[in-house]
Amino acid sequence: MNDIDDHKKKYNPQSIEAKWQSIWDREKTFQAQELPDRKKYYLLVMFPYPSGRIHMGHVRNYTIGDLMARYQRRLGHNVLHPMGWDAFGMPAENAAIKQGVHPKAWTLQNIATMRKEIKSMGISYDWDRELATCDPEYAHWEQVLFVKLYEKGLVYRKKSLVNWDPVDHTVLANEQVIDGKGWRSGATVERRELSQWFLRITAYADELLADLDQLSGWPETVRTMQANWIGKSQGLEFFFHLKGHPGTLPVYTTRPDTLMGVTFCSIAPEHPLAKEVAQHNPAAEAFIRECQKCGTSEEALERLEKKGFHSGLFAIHPITGEEIPIFIANFVLMGYGTGAVMAVPAHDQRDFEFARSHSLPVRVVIQPPGVELDPATMTEAYTGPGLLVHSGQFTGLESETAKKEISTTLESLGKGKITVHFRLRDWGISRQRYWGNPIPMIHCPTCGVVAVPITHLPVPLPDDLWGSSEAIGNPLALSPDWKKTTCPLCQGAAQRETDTMDTFMESSWYFLRYCCPDLKTAPLDRQRVDYWLPVDHYVGGIEHAVLHLLYARFFHKALRDVGEVSGNEPFTRLLTQGMVRKDTHFCPNHGWRYPMQVKEQGEGLLCCECDTPIQVGRNEKMSKSKHNVIDPNDIIQNYGADTARLFMLFAAPADRDLEWNDRGVDGAWRFLNRLWRLVRQIGWQTEGVSPATCMPSTSLPARKLRTKVHQTIVKVTQDLDRNLFNTGIAAVMELVNEASLALGKNEEPMLDELGSVLREAALTAVMLLNPYVPHITEELWRDLGQQDPLSHHSWPQADPLSLVQEEITIVVQVNGKLRATLTHPKETAQADMEIAASNLPQICKLLEGKTIHKVIVVPSRLINFVTN
RNA sequence: GCGAAAGUGGCGAAAUUGGUAGACGCGCUGGACUUAGGAUCCAGUGCCGCAAGGCUUGGGGGUUCAAAUCCCCCCUUUCGCACCA
């Protein structure tokens, strides 16, 4: 096709993208193989929940991941870049109920749709390693890992609270509790105690905290959040004796220095003492029942109106022997610490408010320096340090010293112990739902709780139980037959556990299974896992900063301790990407409007249906309910995947929120067209010319352009290494602008130095942009006569000799204000520069009649004259 | 409530980490050229001012020759809070 006008052929993303995607597919360009002699690079993106269709958040996540994967491949690394499906979970059950389909069918259908959508983005996945967590194989191996952790003592059962819907007779997720009511029934949700399975993540609390220091490739903010979540604190665990009662009341405090200011205690409604009181006291029982009409989330609890009920019990102060009232309080939960707290109203804000509303005494025991705290006039608690007052033998001590003194005093009395506590609680994995992985445990009336032996696994999730019952609730629990089994120890009749696992279980090891998805005999192939792990770069949403990322770290350490993996941490480097947002349009009559349901009029917008002015809302996270979603498929069909990718990478830094902007998409589209025309034009005009390999000797424009080419290589490379993508693209845009300017309107063949550098510039721009926009660059690469696939072509390197700028511009300031600039050859002496600067007419004028106190010189940057 | 961040032109953003604030892109203004294209190309574009010049990084203080950047106080927005994934 050497037609004279071939170089004027227009950019057609649809045909180019389909062509290259099928080539990559056919040639398995991105298939990953374990090659021990090559440096590996494992690039992981958080796998999606197959909710139905791809949304922009996915597109952003996978685009960023693909950019990094392609860049690392170009650096010569052996890259593993896999994709799969986090396929168990609640939405499938909800959709199944609503649409009358099986959760499995719904999920598999969604996977098929989304796989096709993702493929149209041209992401360089090794699709041969694709996995779905609802696959019976995956569930099987997860059960094996679970039993191994059980045998290691990391799994146990205890009572814990759930949200109970009294009308639907079902357990609700926090998400399904809206304003304290069940989302379907509308009934007031109650707290209920249930025996549930837990993983002993607290056994790893210290290690999970300490190893955060090693994660230098993680954002500081995520590490801080995890550290706060683990919440290590040192304090005093001690107990109160009770007045006229044989029991004791253990409490934990991080402020033993305020012990002498205790004026009451609070216990959880689920506390054994509270239950005891309720047995003889109907008012207490009623209060406890009232307390249970509340969700279980920490946020709900903290925002609660604080209420208490005097239990009638009194604690004996361990030092003064004073009698202290014990309150049952709605804001204390069993399962946090000991389920009881000592209250010091003067020095704890929550206790202060509680004391004021219940007319309880406030006793100041810590005095801040220089201020006299008066309990009668205090309006808030003083929580800082100070000197102890009204504290008997401890009066006069500094609060830090007092912490130690009081703790050791209680220790020597045998009433307390200095202990380390964690905010972190064990991980409850029981879910009373169908669409999950069955917990492979058996309840035997004779032997108690027994794990299903590994050789008997898997416990399959039965397909035929869904929809078999009209009743609401977990079909596994409602089915009389499925539960029936025999005890592996005594062979007697026994019952299966009917709870399924938290889906965080599946996402805690999927990245390990990617290393050996075909393995038929065990969860993991140690050799292959050891080759690929740790994940070099993990990309996903910031919303996973704590839970998923902490659970996965824990799971990895636990698997290490049962001999399944090596290494202490699974993810070396982490990039948390921001959300995709868009304007919202709200009509007072019709609610949220889609963009096509509003029309422009003058400066404002009107609703198409009622002509009412539209309220343009702030940018919000794209969501169906707000009608501000953009379907990625539309963008890909209209502009192509490369435009979508370029826009997403260019419009905002990866870790910040991205505002969707149709005009910005047009801008990305225009840039790709500009690139297309320019590169093909250069290719045409410099046909047969070798690209420059060193600094041209005669042509100044050629020299300047070559410097720009090599500066761009440095800039883009540095930015990719620092996860900065928008600025790298900007740098290539500058290069394209300069090359375009250098080319001018010239349409003749260019066989000179400039032609040679232009050809180098075109090749370099294409090479640099390839990880961002792979399809168009592969095509242009071919157009420039290159035969090897660009996907594996080595990354360009800057020539240090071409980077050097021959002239330098510095800033001249007087008293810190910019007054002039001065351009000088690189090797000018500092003294000469100062003289030249002070002789500039603008500067002369300002220095006239002034004394120069100081001259500040920042080499290659500025001169500042400081005067009177 | 607790924990973590963010705030810069009309808009998305940049700023070598204390050294020319606004790169690059969008939008807008003017012009050129039209094989009328999703055009393209050229010039301009922080604000006030005719100008000289002054002002400007959420608000208010401070440190410094020099502050978007460091310190203190305040405001607003976003994310997470353990059964959403």
PDB file of N, CA, C and O (backbone and C1' of nucleotides) in Angstrom, chain A residues 86 90 173-175 196 221 228 298 303 423 425 433 639 651 670 674 726 733 811 856 861 864, chain B residues 1 3-4 12-14 16 19-20 23-27 38 40-41 65 77 81-85:
ATOM      1  N   ASP A  86     -13.773 -12.011  41.963  1.00  0.00           N
ATOM      2  CA  ASP A  86     -14.103 -12.169  43.387  1.00  0.00           C
ATOM      3  C   ASP A  86     -15.597 -12.503  43.431  1.00  0.00           C
ATOM      4  O   ASP A  86     -16.427 -11.627  43.623  1.00  0.00           O
ATOM      5  N   MET A  90     -22.875 -11.127  48.558  1.00  0.00           N
ATOM      6  CA  MET A  90     -24.285 -10.819  48.777  1.00  0.00           C
ATOM      7  C   MET A  90     -25.060 -10.341  47.536  1.00  0.00           C
ATOM      8  O   MET A  90     -26.203 -10.733  47.362  1.00  0.00           O
ATOM      9  N   ALA A 173     -26.210  -7.521  57.124  1.00  0.00           N
ATOM     10  CA  ALA A 173     -24.912  -6.850  57.077  1.00  0.00           C
ATOM     11  C   ALA A 173     -25.108  -5.406  57.538  1.00  0.00           C
ATOM     12  O   ALA A 173     -26.209  -4.866  57.439  1.00  0.00           O
ATOM     13  N   ASN A 174     -24.042  -4.779  58.025  1.00  0.00           N
ATOM     14  CA  ASN A 174     -24.145  -3.374  58.434  1.00  0.00           C
ATOM     15  C   ASN A 174     -24.723  -2.527  57.313  1.00  0.00           C
ATOM     16  O   ASN A 174     -25.478  -1.596  57.540  1.00  0.00           O
ATOM     17  N   GLU A 175     -24.335  -2.879  56.096  1.00  0.00           N
ATOM     18  CA  GLU A 175     -24.786  -2.141  54.917  1.00  0.00           C
ATOM     19  C   GLU A 175     -26.302  -2.219  54.755  1.00  0.00           C
ATOM     20  O   GLU A 175     -26.933  -1.337  54.187  1.00  0.00           O
ATOM     21  N   GLN A 196     -19.936 -17.952  66.448  1.00  0.00           N
ATOM     22  CA  GLN A 196     -19.377 -17.761  65.111  1.00  0.00           C
ATOM     23  C   GLN A 196     -17.897 -18.153  65.070  1.00  0.00           C
ATOM     24  O   GLN A 196     -17.233 -18.195  66.099  1.00  0.00           O
ATOM     25  N   THR A 221       0.026   7.091  54.252  1.00  0.00           N
ATOM     26  CA  THR A 221      -1.317   7.203  54.818  1.00  0.00           C
ATOM     27  C   THR A 221      -1.927   5.828  55.103  1.00  0.00           C
ATOM     28  O   THR A 221      -2.589   5.626  56.118  1.00  0.00           O
ATOM     29  N   ASN A 228      -3.108   2.584  63.199  1.00  0.00           N
ATOM     30  CA  ASN A 228      -4.173   3.042  64.097  1.00  0.00           C
ATOM     31  C   ASN A 228      -5.241   1.976  64.271  1.00  0.00           C
ATOM     32  O   ASN A 228      -5.843   1.865  65.331  1.00  0.00           O
ATOM     33  N   GLU A 298     -19.312   0.201  64.746  1.00  0.00           N
ATOM     34  CA  GLU A 298     -18.628   1.085  65.692  1.00  0.00           C
ATOM     35  C   GLU A 298     -19.131   2.518  65.550  1.00  0.00           C
ATOM     36  O   GLU A 298     -19.309   3.228  66.518  1.00  0.00           O
ATOM     37  N   ARG A 303     -21.978   7.285  67.744  1.00  0.00           N
ATOM     38  CA  ARG A 303     -22.870   8.419  67.511  1.00  0.00           C
ATOM     39  C   ARG A 303     -24.128   8.332  68.368  1.00  0.00           C
ATOM     40  O   ARG A 303     -24.934   9.265  68.377  1.00  0.00           O
ATOM     41  N   ARG A 423      -6.441  -2.629  69.702  1.00  0.00           N
ATOM     42  CA  ARG A 423      -7.779  -2.283  69.270  1.00  0.00           C
ATOM     43  C   ARG A 423      -8.302  -3.359  68.298  1.00  0.00           C
ATOM     44  O   ARG A 423      -9.492  -3.640  68.225  1.00  0.00           O
ATOM     45  N   ARG A 425      -9.489  -6.555  66.619  1.00  0.00           N
ATOM     46  CA  ARG A 425     -10.238  -7.700  67.133  1.00  0.00           C
ATOM     47  C   ARG A 425     -10.071  -8.882  66.181  1.00  0.00           C
ATOM     48  O   ARG A 425      -9.725  -8.700  65.017  1.00  0.00           O
ATOM     49  N   ARG A 433     -25.092 -17.146  55.116  1.00  0.00           N
ATOM     50  CA  ARG A 433     -25.563 -16.958  53.753  1.00  0.00           C
ATOM     51  C   ARG A 433     -25.230 -18.160  52.888  1.00  0.00           C
ATOM     52  O   ARG A 433     -24.372 -18.979  53.227  1.00  0.00           O
ATOM     53  N   TYR A 639     -14.555   6.364  20.873  1.00  0.00           N
ATOM     54  CA  TYR A 639     -13.214   6.945  20.777  1.00  0.00           C
ATOM     55  C   TYR A 639     -12.109   5.892  20.722  1.00  0.00           C
ATOM     56  O   TYR A 639     -10.995   6.200  20.325  1.00  0.00           O
ATOM     57  N   ALA A 651      -5.772  12.994  33.233  1.00  0.00           N
ATOM     58  CA  ALA A 651      -6.625  14.002  33.866  1.00  0.00           C
ATOM     59  C   ALA A 651      -6.335  14.230  35.351  1.00  0.00           C
ATOM     60  O   ALA A 651      -6.703  15.268  35.879  1.00  0.00           O
ATOM     61  N   ARG A 670      -8.019  14.234  20.509  1.00  0.00           N
ATOM     62  CA  ARG A 670      -7.322  15.136  19.596  1.00  0.00           C
ATOM     63  C   ARG A 670      -5.818  14.928  19.650  1.00  0.00           C
ATOM     64  O   ARG A 670      -5.146  14.976  18.632  1.00  0.00           O
ATOM     65  N   ARG A 674      -3.345  13.998  16.622  1.00  0.00           N
ATOM     66  CA  ARG A 674      -2.193  14.856  16.345  1.00  0.00           C
ATOM     67  C   ARG A 674      -0.932  14.001  16.269  1.00  0.00           C
ATOM     68  O   ARG A 674      -0.116  14.166  15.352  1.00  0.00           O
ATOM     69  N   ASN A 726       0.300  11.532  34.842  1.00  0.00           N
ATOM     70  CA  ASN A 726      -0.198  12.702  34.137  1.00  0.00           C
ATOM     71  C   ASN A 726       0.944  13.603  33.676  1.00  0.00           C
ATOM     72  O   ASN A 726       0.907  14.148  32.570  1.00  0.00           O
ATOM     73  N   MET A 733       3.631  15.336  25.405  1.00  0.00           N
ATOM     74  CA  MET A 733       2.882  16.350  24.660  1.00  0.00           C
ATOM     75  C   MET A 733       3.780  17.517  24.283  1.00  0.00           C
ATOM     76  O   MET A 733       3.725  18.029  23.162  1.00  0.00           O
ATOM     77  N   VAL A 811      16.777  33.588  37.746  1.00  0.00           N
ATOM     78  CA  VAL A 811      15.851  34.611  38.196  1.00  0.00           C
ATOM     79  C   VAL A 811      16.613  35.631  39.020  1.00  0.00           C
ATOM     80  O   VAL A 811      17.458  35.270  39.835  1.00  0.00           O
ATOM     81  N   ILE A 856      22.004  36.613  47.911  1.00  0.00           N
ATOM     82  CA  ILE A 856      21.796  35.172  48.029  1.00  0.00           C
ATOM     83  C   ILE A 856      21.801  34.568  46.642  1.00  0.00           C
ATOM     84  O   ILE A 856      21.083  35.016  45.753  1.00  0.00           O
ATOM     85  N   ARG A 861      19.854  28.916  39.475  1.00  0.00           N
ATOM     86  CA  ARG A 861      18.457  29.139  39.808  1.00  0.00           C
ATOM     87  C   ARG A 861      18.116  30.622  40.012  1.00  0.00           C
ATOM     88  O   ARG A 861      17.328  31.185  39.283  1.00  0.00           O
ATOM     89  N   ASN A 864      19.345  36.782  44.632  1.00  0.00           N
ATOM     90  CA  ASN A 864      18.449  37.669  45.382  1.00  0.00           C
ATOM     91  C   ASN A 864      19.276  38.739  46.080  1.00  0.00           C
ATOM     92  O   ASN A 864      20.148  38.436  46.899  1.00  0.00           O
TER      93      ASN A 864
ATOM     94  P     G B   1     -18.373  14.845  65.737  1.00  0.00           P
ATOM     95  O5'   G B   1     -18.246  13.525  66.659  1.00  0.00           O
ATOM     96  C5'   G B   1     -17.988  13.586  68.054  1.00  0.00           C
ATOM     97  C4'   G B   1     -17.550  12.206  68.447  1.00  0.00           C
ATOM     98  C3'   G B   1     -16.206  11.786  67.895  1.00  0.00           C
ATOM     99  O3'   G B   1     -15.172  12.180  68.763  1.00  0.00           O
ATOM    100  C1'   G B   1     -17.797  10.090  67.445  1.00  0.00           C
ATOM    101  P     G B   3      -8.765  10.374  66.602  1.00  0.00           P
ATOM    102  O5'   G B   3      -8.432   9.467  65.332  1.00  0.00           O
ATOM    103  C5'   G B   3      -7.675   8.283  65.485  1.00  0.00           C
ATOM    104  C4'   G B   3      -7.581   7.574  64.166  1.00  0.00           C
ATOM    105  C3'   G B   3      -7.044   8.394  63.011  1.00  0.00           C
ATOM    106  O3'   G B   3      -5.640   8.525  63.043  1.00  0.00           O
ATOM    107  C1'   G B   3      -8.946   7.232  62.289  1.00  0.00           C
ATOM    108  P     A B   4      -4.954   9.842  62.389  1.00  0.00           P
ATOM    109  O5'   A B   4      -5.153   9.596  60.828  1.00  0.00           O
ATOM    110  C5'   A B   4      -4.498   8.519  60.186  1.00  0.00           C
ATOM    111  C4'   A B   4      -4.912   8.468  58.746  1.00  0.00           C
ATOM    112  C3'   A B   4      -4.582   9.708  57.939  1.00  0.00           C
ATOM    113  O3'   A B   4      -3.226   9.718  57.555  1.00  0.00           O
ATOM    114  C1'   A B   4      -6.787   9.005  57.462  1.00  0.00           C
ATOM    115  P     G B  12     -11.393  22.060  39.128  1.00  0.00           P
ATOM    116  O5'   G B  12     -10.628  21.005  38.219  1.00  0.00           O
ATOM    117  C5'   G B  12     -11.273  19.785  37.866  1.00  0.00           C
ATOM    118  C4'   G B  12     -10.328  18.923  37.069  1.00  0.00           C
ATOM    119  C3'   G B  12      -8.971  18.671  37.707  1.00  0.00           C
ATOM    120  O3'   G B  12      -9.045  17.698  38.724  1.00  0.00           O
ATOM    121  C1'   G B  12      -8.688  19.181  35.414  1.00  0.00           C
ATOM    122  P     A B  13      -8.029  17.729  39.930  1.00  0.00           P
ATOM    123  O5'   A B  13      -6.663  17.458  39.184  1.00  0.00           O
ATOM    124  C5'   A B  13      -5.441  18.035  39.622  1.00  0.00           C
ATOM    125  C4'   A B  13      -4.562  18.202  38.426  1.00  0.00           C
ATOM    126  C3'   A B  13      -3.119  18.552  38.740  1.00  0.00           C
ATOM    127  O3'   A B  13      -2.357  17.377  38.873  1.00  0.00           O
ATOM    128  C1'   A B  13      -4.008  20.110  37.186  1.00  0.00           C
ATOM    129  P     A B  14      -1.128  17.346  39.829  1.00  0.00           P
ATOM    130  O5'   A B  14      -0.085  18.369  39.191  1.00  0.00           O
ATOM    131  C5'   A B  14       0.631  17.970  38.045  1.00  0.00           C
ATOM    132  C4'   A B  14       1.604  19.022  37.621  1.00  0.00           C
ATOM    133  C3'   A B  14       2.706  19.377  38.610  1.00  0.00           C
ATOM    134  O3'   A B  14       3.704  18.402  38.621  1.00  0.00           O
ATOM    135  C1'   A B  14       1.896  21.325  37.516  1.00  0.00           C
ATOM    136  P     U B  16       8.687  20.251  43.077  1.00  0.00           P
ATOM    137  O5'   U B  16      10.191  19.744  42.911  1.00  0.00           O
ATOM    138  C5'   U B  16      10.484  18.348  42.879  1.00  0.00           C
ATOM    139  C4'   U B  16      11.812  18.156  42.190  1.00  0.00           C
ATOM    140  C3'   U B  16      13.008  18.741  42.927  1.00  0.00           C
ATOM    141  O3'   U B  16      13.481  17.866  43.932  1.00  0.00           O
ATOM    142  C1'   U B  16      13.089  19.372  40.664  1.00  0.00           C
ATOM    143  P     G B  19      11.761  24.949  46.641  1.00  0.00           P
ATOM    144  O5'   G B  19      12.054  26.228  45.731  1.00  0.00           O
ATOM    145  C5'   G B  19      11.161  27.329  45.791  1.00  0.00           C
ATOM    146  C4'   G B  19      11.759  28.507  45.077  1.00  0.00           C
ATOM    147  C3'   G B  19      12.489  28.135  43.797  1.00  0.00           C
ATOM    148  O3'   G B  19      12.267  29.172  42.857  1.00  0.00           O
ATOM    149  C1'   G B  19      13.966  29.268  45.257  1.00  0.00           C
ATOM    150  P     U B  20      10.998  29.081  41.880  1.00  0.00           P
ATOM    151  O5'   U B  20      11.265  30.361  40.967  1.00  0.00           O
ATOM    152  C5'   U B  20      11.266  31.658  41.546  1.00  0.00           C
ATOM    153  C4'   U B  20      10.534  32.579  40.616  1.00  0.00           C
ATOM    154  C3'   U B  20       9.081  32.187  40.318  1.00  0.00           C
ATOM    155  O3'   U B  20       8.305  33.366  40.213  1.00  0.00           O
ATOM    156  C1'   U B  20      10.287  32.292  38.319  1.00  0.00           C
ATOM    157  P     A B  23       0.973  27.280  32.568  1.00  0.00           P
ATOM    158  O5'   A B  23       1.951  26.290  31.789  1.00  0.00           O
ATOM    159  C5'   A B  23       3.345  26.536  31.726  1.00  0.00           C
ATOM    160  C4'   A B  23       4.106  25.240  31.720  1.00  0.00           C
ATOM    161  C3'   A B  23       3.553  24.163  30.791  1.00  0.00           C
ATOM    162  O3'   A B  23       4.007  24.340  29.466  1.00  0.00           O
ATOM    163  C1'   A B  23       3.978  23.223  32.908  1.00  0.00           C
ATOM    164  P     C B  24       3.022  24.361  28.247  1.00  0.00           P
ATOM    165  O5'   C B  24       2.249  22.981  28.394  1.00  0.00           O
ATOM    166  C5'   C B  24       2.860  21.748  28.013  1.00  0.00           C
ATOM    167  C4'   C B  24       1.930  20.594  28.331  1.00  0.00           C
ATOM    168  C3'   C B  24       0.503  20.771  27.823  1.00  0.00           C
ATOM    169  O3'   C B  24       0.385  20.422  26.461  1.00  0.00           O
ATOM    170  C1'   C B  24       0.422  20.109  30.069  1.00  0.00           C
ATOM    171  P     G B  25      -0.621  21.208  25.539  1.00  0.00           P
ATOM    172  O5'   G B  25      -2.037  20.779  26.130  1.00  0.00           O
ATOM    173  C5'   G B  25      -2.541  19.466  25.888  1.00  0.00           C
ATOM    174  C4'   G B  25      -3.755  19.196  26.737  1.00  0.00           C
ATOM    175  C3'   G B  25      -4.986  20.058  26.489  1.00  0.00           C
ATOM    176  O3'   G B  25      -5.667  19.676  25.313  1.00  0.00           O
ATOM    177  C1'   G B  25      -4.669  19.812  28.803  1.00  0.00           C
ATOM    178  P     C B  26      -6.584  20.733  24.575  1.00  0.00           P
ATOM    179  O5'   C B  26      -7.794  20.955  25.574  1.00  0.00           O
ATOM    180  C5'   C B  26      -8.745  19.923  25.801  1.00  0.00           C
ATOM    181  C4'   C B  26      -9.740  20.357  26.848  1.00  0.00           C
ATOM    182  C3'   C B  26     -10.565  21.580  26.490  1.00  0.00           C
ATOM    183  O3'   C B  26     -11.608  21.274  25.591  1.00  0.00           O
ATOM    184  C1'   C B  26      -9.830  21.757  28.714  1.00  0.00           C
ATOM    185  P     G B  27     -11.993  22.321  24.446  1.00  0.00           P
ATOM    186  O5'   G B  27     -12.551  23.554  25.287  1.00  0.00           O
ATOM    187  C5'   G B  27     -13.771  23.440  26.013  1.00  0.00           C
ATOM    188  C4'   G B  27     -13.969  24.672  26.861  1.00  0.00           C
ATOM    189  C3'   G B  27     -13.981  25.994  26.110  1.00  0.00           C
ATOM    190  O3'   G B  27     -15.256  26.267  25.566  1.00  0.00           O
ATOM    191  C1'   G B  27     -12.555  26.170  27.983  1.00  0.00           C
ATOM    192  P     G B  38     -16.266  14.680  11.099  1.00  0.00           P
ATOM    193  O5'   G B  38     -15.853  15.614  12.307  1.00  0.00           O
ATOM    194  C5'   G B  38     -16.844  16.226  13.112  1.00  0.00           C
ATOM    195  C4'   G B  38     -16.365  16.342  14.526  1.00  0.00           C
ATOM    196  C3'   G B  38     -14.908  16.762  14.676  1.00  0.00           C
ATOM    197  O3'   G B  38     -14.769  17.497  15.888  1.00  0.00           O
ATOM    198  C1'   G B  38     -15.196  14.637  15.632  1.00  0.00           C
ATOM    199  P     U B  40      -8.795  19.566  15.650  1.00  0.00           P
ATOM    200  O5'   U B  40      -7.693  20.085  14.620  1.00  0.00           O
ATOM    201  C5'   U B  40      -6.916  19.164  13.873  1.00  0.00           C
ATOM    202  C4'   U B  40      -6.163  19.914  12.815  1.00  0.00           C
ATOM    203  C3'   U B  40      -5.281  21.041  13.324  1.00  0.00           C
ATOM    204  O3'   U B  40      -4.033  20.558  13.790  1.00  0.00           O
ATOM    205  C1'   U B  40      -6.560  21.811  11.498  1.00  0.00           C
ATOM    206  P     C B  41      -3.286  21.297  14.994  1.00  0.00           P
ATOM    207  O5'   C B  41      -2.758  22.627  14.303  1.00  0.00           O
ATOM    208  C5'   C B  41      -1.748  22.554  13.313  1.00  0.00           C
ATOM    209  C4'   C B  41      -1.562  23.905  12.683  1.00  0.00           C
ATOM    210  C3'   C B  41      -1.252  25.034  13.658  1.00  0.00           C
ATOM    211  O3'   C B  41       0.113  25.037  14.024  1.00  0.00           O
ATOM    212  C1'   C B  41      -2.924  25.754  12.159  1.00  0.00           C
ATOM    213  P     C B  65      16.180  36.221  57.426  1.00  0.00           P
ATOM    214  O5'   C B  65      15.839  36.646  55.930  1.00  0.00           O
ATOM    215  C5'   C B  65      15.848  38.021  55.567  1.00  0.00           C
ATOM    216  C4'   C B  65      15.704  38.139  54.075  1.00  0.00           C
ATOM    217  C3'   C B  65      14.543  37.377  53.482  1.00  0.00           C
ATOM    218  O3'   C B  65      13.336  38.085  53.585  1.00  0.00           O
ATOM    219  C1'   C B  65      16.490  36.961  52.207  1.00  0.00           C
ATOM    220  P     U B  77     -18.799  20.344  54.270  1.00  0.00           P
ATOM    221  O5'   U B  77     -17.934  19.516  53.218  1.00  0.00           O
ATOM    222  C5'   U B  77     -18.137  19.701  51.826  1.00  0.00           C
ATOM    223  C4'   U B  77     -17.078  18.950  51.060  1.00  0.00           C
ATOM    224  C3'   U B  77     -17.014  17.452  51.338  1.00  0.00           C
ATOM    225  O3'   U B  77     -17.991  16.742  50.615  1.00  0.00           O
ATOM    226  C1'   U B  77     -14.839  18.350  51.401  1.00  0.00           C
ATOM    227  P     C B  81     -15.870   0.537  55.979  1.00  0.00           P
ATOM    228  O5'   C B  81     -15.697   0.690  57.547  1.00  0.00           O
ATOM    229  C5'   C B  81     -14.818  -0.160  58.260  1.00  0.00           C
ATOM    230  C4'   C B  81     -14.747   0.288  59.689  1.00  0.00           C
ATOM    231  C3'   C B  81     -16.061   0.291  60.445  1.00  0.00           C
ATOM    232  O3'   C B  81     -16.370  -1.006  60.909  1.00  0.00           O
ATOM    233  C1'   C B  81     -14.905   2.295  60.869  1.00  0.00           C
ATOM    234  P     A B  82     -17.892  -1.428  61.079  1.00  0.00           P
ATOM    235  O5'   A B  82     -17.781  -2.942  60.622  1.00  0.00           O
ATOM    236  C5'   A B  82     -17.102  -3.267  59.407  1.00  0.00           C
ATOM    237  C4'   A B  82     -16.104  -4.379  59.651  1.00  0.00           C
ATOM    238  C3'   A B  82     -16.639  -5.508  60.517  1.00  0.00           C
ATOM    239  O3'   A B  82     -16.192  -6.743  59.991  1.00  0.00           O
ATOM    240  C1'   A B  82     -14.601  -4.725  61.403  1.00  0.00           C
ATOM    241  P     C B  83     -17.115  -8.043  60.149  1.00  0.00           P
ATOM    242  O5'   C B  83     -18.338  -7.792  59.174  1.00  0.00           O
ATOM    243  C5'   C B  83     -18.126  -7.601  57.794  1.00  0.00           C
ATOM    244  C4'   C B  83     -19.454  -7.660  57.079  1.00  0.00           C
ATOM    245  C3'   C B  83     -20.462  -6.634  57.581  1.00  0.00           C
ATOM    246  O3'   C B  83     -21.327  -6.296  56.500  1.00  0.00           O
ATOM    247  C1'   C B  83     -21.329  -8.775  57.899  1.00  0.00           C
ATOM    248  P     C B  84     -20.750  -5.271  55.436  1.00  0.00           P
ATOM    249  O5'   C B  84     -20.673  -6.110  54.103  1.00  0.00           O
ATOM    250  C5'   C B  84     -21.842  -6.390  53.330  1.00  0.00           C
ATOM    251  C4'   C B  84     -21.671  -5.824  51.943  1.00  0.00           C
ATOM    252  C3'   C B  84     -20.472  -6.365  51.179  1.00  0.00           C
ATOM    253  O3'   C B  84     -20.828  -7.537  50.501  1.00  0.00           O
ATOM    254  C1'   C B  84     -20.611  -3.989  50.973  1.00  0.00           C
ATOM    255  P     A B  85     -19.801  -8.763  50.466  1.00  0.00           P
ATOM    256  O5'   A B  85     -18.757  -8.359  49.349  1.00  0.00           O
ATOM    257  C5'   A B  85     -19.152  -8.308  47.962  1.00  0.00           C
ATOM    258  C4'   A B  85     -18.167  -7.409  47.257  1.00  0.00           C
ATOM    259  C3'   A B  85     -16.733  -7.894  47.305  1.00  0.00           C
ATOM    260  O3'   A B  85     -16.436  -8.758  46.219  1.00  0.00           O
ATOM    261  C1'   A B  85     -16.839  -5.617  47.956  1.00  0.00           C
TER     262        A B  85
END
